[in-house]
PDB file of C-alpha atoms in Angstrom:
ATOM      1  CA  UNK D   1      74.247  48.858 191.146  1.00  0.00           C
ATOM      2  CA  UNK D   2      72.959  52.081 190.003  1.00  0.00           C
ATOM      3  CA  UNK D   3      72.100  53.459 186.840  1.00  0.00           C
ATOM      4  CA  UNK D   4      71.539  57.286 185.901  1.00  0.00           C
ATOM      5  CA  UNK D   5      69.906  58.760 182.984  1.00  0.00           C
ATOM      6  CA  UNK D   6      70.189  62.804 181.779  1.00  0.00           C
ATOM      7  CA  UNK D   7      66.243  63.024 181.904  1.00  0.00           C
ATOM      8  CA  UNK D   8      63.180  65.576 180.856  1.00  0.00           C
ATOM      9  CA  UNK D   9      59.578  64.078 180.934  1.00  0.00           C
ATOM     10  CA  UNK D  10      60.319  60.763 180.676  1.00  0.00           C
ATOM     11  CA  UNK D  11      62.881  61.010 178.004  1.00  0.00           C
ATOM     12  CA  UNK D  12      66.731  61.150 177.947  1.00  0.00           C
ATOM     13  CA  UNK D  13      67.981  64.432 177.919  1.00  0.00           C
ATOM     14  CA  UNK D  14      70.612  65.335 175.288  1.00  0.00           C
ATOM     15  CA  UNK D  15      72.690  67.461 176.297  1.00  0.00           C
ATOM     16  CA  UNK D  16      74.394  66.246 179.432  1.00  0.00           C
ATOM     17  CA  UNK D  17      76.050  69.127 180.580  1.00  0.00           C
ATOM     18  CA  UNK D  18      72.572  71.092 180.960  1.00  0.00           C
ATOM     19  CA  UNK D  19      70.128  68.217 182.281  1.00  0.00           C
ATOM     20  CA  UNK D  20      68.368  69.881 185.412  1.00  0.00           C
ATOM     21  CA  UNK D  21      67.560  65.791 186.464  1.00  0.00           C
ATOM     22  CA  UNK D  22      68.499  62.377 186.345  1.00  0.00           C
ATOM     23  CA  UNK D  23      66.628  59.344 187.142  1.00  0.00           C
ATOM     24  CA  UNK D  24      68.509  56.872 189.240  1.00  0.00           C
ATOM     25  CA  UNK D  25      67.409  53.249 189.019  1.00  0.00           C
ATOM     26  CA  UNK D  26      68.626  50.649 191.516  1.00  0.00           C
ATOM     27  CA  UNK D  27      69.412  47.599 189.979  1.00  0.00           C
ATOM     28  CA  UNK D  28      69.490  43.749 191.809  1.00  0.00           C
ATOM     29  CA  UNK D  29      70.044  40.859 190.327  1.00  0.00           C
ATOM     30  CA  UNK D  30      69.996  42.637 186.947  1.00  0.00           C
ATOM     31  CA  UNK D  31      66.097  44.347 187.960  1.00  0.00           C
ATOM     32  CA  UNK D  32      65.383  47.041 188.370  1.00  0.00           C
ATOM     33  CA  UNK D  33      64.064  46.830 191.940  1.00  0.00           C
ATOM     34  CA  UNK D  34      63.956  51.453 192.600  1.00  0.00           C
ATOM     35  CA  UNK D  35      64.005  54.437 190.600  1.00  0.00           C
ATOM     36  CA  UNK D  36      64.142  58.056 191.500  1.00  0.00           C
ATOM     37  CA  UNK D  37      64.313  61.893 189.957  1.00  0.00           C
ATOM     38  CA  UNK D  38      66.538  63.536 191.135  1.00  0.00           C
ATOM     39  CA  UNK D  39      67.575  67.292 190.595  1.00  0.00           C
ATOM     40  CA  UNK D  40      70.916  68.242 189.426  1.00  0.00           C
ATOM     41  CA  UNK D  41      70.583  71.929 192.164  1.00  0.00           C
ATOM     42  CA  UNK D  42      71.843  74.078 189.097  1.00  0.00           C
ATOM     43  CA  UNK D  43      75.097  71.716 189.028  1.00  0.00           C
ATOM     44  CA  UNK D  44      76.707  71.772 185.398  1.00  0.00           C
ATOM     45  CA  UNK D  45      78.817  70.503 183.527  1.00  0.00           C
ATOM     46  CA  UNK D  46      82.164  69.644 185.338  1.00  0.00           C
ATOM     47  CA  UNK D  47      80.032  69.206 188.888  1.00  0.00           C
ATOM     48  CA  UNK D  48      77.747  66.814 187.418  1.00  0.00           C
ATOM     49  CA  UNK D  49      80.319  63.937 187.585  1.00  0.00           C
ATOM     50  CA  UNK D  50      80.506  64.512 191.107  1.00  0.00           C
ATOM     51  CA  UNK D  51      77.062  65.215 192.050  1.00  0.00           C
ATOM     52  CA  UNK D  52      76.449  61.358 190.262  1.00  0.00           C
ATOM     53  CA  UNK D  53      79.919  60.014 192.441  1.00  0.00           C
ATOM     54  CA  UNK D  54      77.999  61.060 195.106  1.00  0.00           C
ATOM     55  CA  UNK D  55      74.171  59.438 194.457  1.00  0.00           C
ATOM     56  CA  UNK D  56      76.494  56.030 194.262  1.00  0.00           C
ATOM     57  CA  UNK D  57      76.070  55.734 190.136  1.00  0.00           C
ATOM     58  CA  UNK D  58      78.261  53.505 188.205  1.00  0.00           C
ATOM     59  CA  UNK D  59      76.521  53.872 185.045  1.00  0.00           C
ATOM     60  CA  UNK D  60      75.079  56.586 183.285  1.00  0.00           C
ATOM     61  CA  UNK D  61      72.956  57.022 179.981  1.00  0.00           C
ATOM     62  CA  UNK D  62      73.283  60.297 178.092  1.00  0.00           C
ATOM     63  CA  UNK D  63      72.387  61.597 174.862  1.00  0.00           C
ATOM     64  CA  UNK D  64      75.335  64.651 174.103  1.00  0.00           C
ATOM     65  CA  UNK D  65      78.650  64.508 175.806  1.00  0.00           C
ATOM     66  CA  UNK D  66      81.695  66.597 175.804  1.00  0.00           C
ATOM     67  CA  UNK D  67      85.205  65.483 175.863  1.00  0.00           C
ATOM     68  CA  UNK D  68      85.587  67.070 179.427  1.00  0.00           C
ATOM     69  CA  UNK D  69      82.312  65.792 181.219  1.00  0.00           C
ATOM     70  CA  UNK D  70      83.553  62.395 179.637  1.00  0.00           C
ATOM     71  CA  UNK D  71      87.204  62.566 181.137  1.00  0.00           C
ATOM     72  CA  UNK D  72      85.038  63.231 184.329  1.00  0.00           C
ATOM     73  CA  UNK D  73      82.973  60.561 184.339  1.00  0.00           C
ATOM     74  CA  UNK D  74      86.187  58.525 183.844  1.00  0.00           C
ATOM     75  CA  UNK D  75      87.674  59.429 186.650  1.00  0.00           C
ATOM     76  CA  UNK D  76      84.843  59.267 188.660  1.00  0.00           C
ATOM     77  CA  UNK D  77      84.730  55.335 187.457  1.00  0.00           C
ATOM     78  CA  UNK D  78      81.257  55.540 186.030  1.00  0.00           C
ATOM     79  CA  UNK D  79      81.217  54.099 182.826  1.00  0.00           C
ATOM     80  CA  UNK D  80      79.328  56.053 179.867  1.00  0.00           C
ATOM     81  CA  UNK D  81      76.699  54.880 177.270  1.00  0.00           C
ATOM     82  CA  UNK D  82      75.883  58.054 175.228  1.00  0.00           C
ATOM     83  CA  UNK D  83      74.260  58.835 172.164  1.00  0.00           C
ATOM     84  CA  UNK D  84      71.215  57.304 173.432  1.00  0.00           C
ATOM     85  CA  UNK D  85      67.625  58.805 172.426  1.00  0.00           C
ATOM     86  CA  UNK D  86      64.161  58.004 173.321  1.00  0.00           C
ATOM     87  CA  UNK D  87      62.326  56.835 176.790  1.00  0.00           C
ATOM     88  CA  UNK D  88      64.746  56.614 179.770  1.00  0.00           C
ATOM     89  CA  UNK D  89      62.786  53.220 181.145  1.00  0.00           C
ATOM     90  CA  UNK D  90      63.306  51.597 177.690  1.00  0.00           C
ATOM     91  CA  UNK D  91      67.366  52.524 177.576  1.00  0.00           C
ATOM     92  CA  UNK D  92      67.306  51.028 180.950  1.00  0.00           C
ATOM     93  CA  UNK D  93      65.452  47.898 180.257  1.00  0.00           C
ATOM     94  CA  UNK D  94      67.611  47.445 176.615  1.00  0.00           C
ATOM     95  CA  UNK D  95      71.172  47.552 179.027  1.00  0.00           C
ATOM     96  CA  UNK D  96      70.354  45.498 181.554  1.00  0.00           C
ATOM     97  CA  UNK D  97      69.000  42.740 178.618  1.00  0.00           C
ATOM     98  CA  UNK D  98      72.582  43.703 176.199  1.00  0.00           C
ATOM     99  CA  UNK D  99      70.884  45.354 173.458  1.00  0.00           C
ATOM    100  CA  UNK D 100      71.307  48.996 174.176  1.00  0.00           C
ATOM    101  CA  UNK D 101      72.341  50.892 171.332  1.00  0.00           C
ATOM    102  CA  UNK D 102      74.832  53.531 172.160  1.00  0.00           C
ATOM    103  CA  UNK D 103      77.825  55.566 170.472  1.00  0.00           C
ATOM    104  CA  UNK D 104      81.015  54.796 171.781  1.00  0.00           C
ATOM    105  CA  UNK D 105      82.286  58.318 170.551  1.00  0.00           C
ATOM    106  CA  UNK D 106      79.861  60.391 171.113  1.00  0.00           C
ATOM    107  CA  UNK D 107      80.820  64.088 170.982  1.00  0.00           C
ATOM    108  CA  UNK D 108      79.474  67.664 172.079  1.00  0.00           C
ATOM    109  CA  UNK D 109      81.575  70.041 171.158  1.00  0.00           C
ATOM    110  CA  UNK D 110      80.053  73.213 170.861  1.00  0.00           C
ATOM    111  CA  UNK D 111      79.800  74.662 174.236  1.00  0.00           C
ATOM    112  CA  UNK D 112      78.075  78.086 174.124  1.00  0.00           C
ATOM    113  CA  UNK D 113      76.011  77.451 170.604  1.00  0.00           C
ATOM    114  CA  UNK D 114      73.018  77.822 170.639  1.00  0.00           C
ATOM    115  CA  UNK D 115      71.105  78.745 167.627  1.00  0.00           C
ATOM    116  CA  UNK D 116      67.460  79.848 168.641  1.00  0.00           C
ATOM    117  CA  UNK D 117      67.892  78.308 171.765  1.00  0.00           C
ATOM    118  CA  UNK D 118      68.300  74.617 170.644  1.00  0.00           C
ATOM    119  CA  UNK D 119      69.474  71.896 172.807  1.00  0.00           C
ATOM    120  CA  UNK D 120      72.094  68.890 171.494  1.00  0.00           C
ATOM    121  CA  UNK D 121      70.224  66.314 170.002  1.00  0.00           C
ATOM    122  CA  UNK D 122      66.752  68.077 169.286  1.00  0.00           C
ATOM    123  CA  UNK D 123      67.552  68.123 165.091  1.00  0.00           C
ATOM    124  CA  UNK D 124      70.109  66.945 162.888  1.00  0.00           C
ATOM    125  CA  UNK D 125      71.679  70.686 161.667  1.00  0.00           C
ATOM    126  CA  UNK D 126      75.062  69.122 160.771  1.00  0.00           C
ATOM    127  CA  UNK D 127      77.055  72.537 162.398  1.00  0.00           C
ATOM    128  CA  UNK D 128      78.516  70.597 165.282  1.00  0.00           C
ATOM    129  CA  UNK D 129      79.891  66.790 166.566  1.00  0.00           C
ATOM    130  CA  UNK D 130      76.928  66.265 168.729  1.00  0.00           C
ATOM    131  CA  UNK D 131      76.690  63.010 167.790  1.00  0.00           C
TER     132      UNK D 131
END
């Protein structure tokens, strides 16, 4: 199996639609037995789904979301756990042992905003469904 994470220096990336890498983790017998970064090549957005299709993911772990990249993923048959904050290794470590804390409805919605040149996630404004 293989897991993907949106991911920036060792931390999940929160705005999925924008993440420039992903680490990929091979899992066996529910280890992690690889891990790679890998770069996105300026893919956004809509391509993003594909781009992970291709790599072989079935899982990815994501901070922001939007309804679109979401109906991608879906389709693509890689199942989503986003919402997710903090060190990519320790989101991988907490789903593979059940206690991953995610939002099952996690929303970015605000394509295009971009106050001071803030990403999804980085502070809790309250002027958009990031999360």
């Amino acid at each position: 199996m293989k897991i993907a994470v949106t991911y920036e220096d060792g931390e999940i990336f929160q705005h999925f639609g924008h993440t420039e890498k992903f680490k990929i983790y091979d899992v066996t017998d529910n280890r992690i037995s690889g891990e790679e970064v890998v770069d996105t090549n300026g893919s956004g957005h809509g391509a993003l789904a594909g781009f992970l299709m291709q790599q072989g993911v079935e899982i990815l772990i994501c901070g922001g979301i939007g309804g679109g990249a979401q109906m991608a993923l879906a389709e693509a048959g890689i199942r989503l756990y986003g919402g997710v904050s903090g060190k990519a290794d320790d989101a991988v470590n907490a789903l593979l042992n059940g206690k991953l804390g995610y939002n099952a409805s996690v929303r970015c919605d605000h394509h295009g905003h971009r106050e001071g040149g803030h990403n999804c996630g980085e502070h809790s404004c309250g002027n958009h469904g990031c999360h």
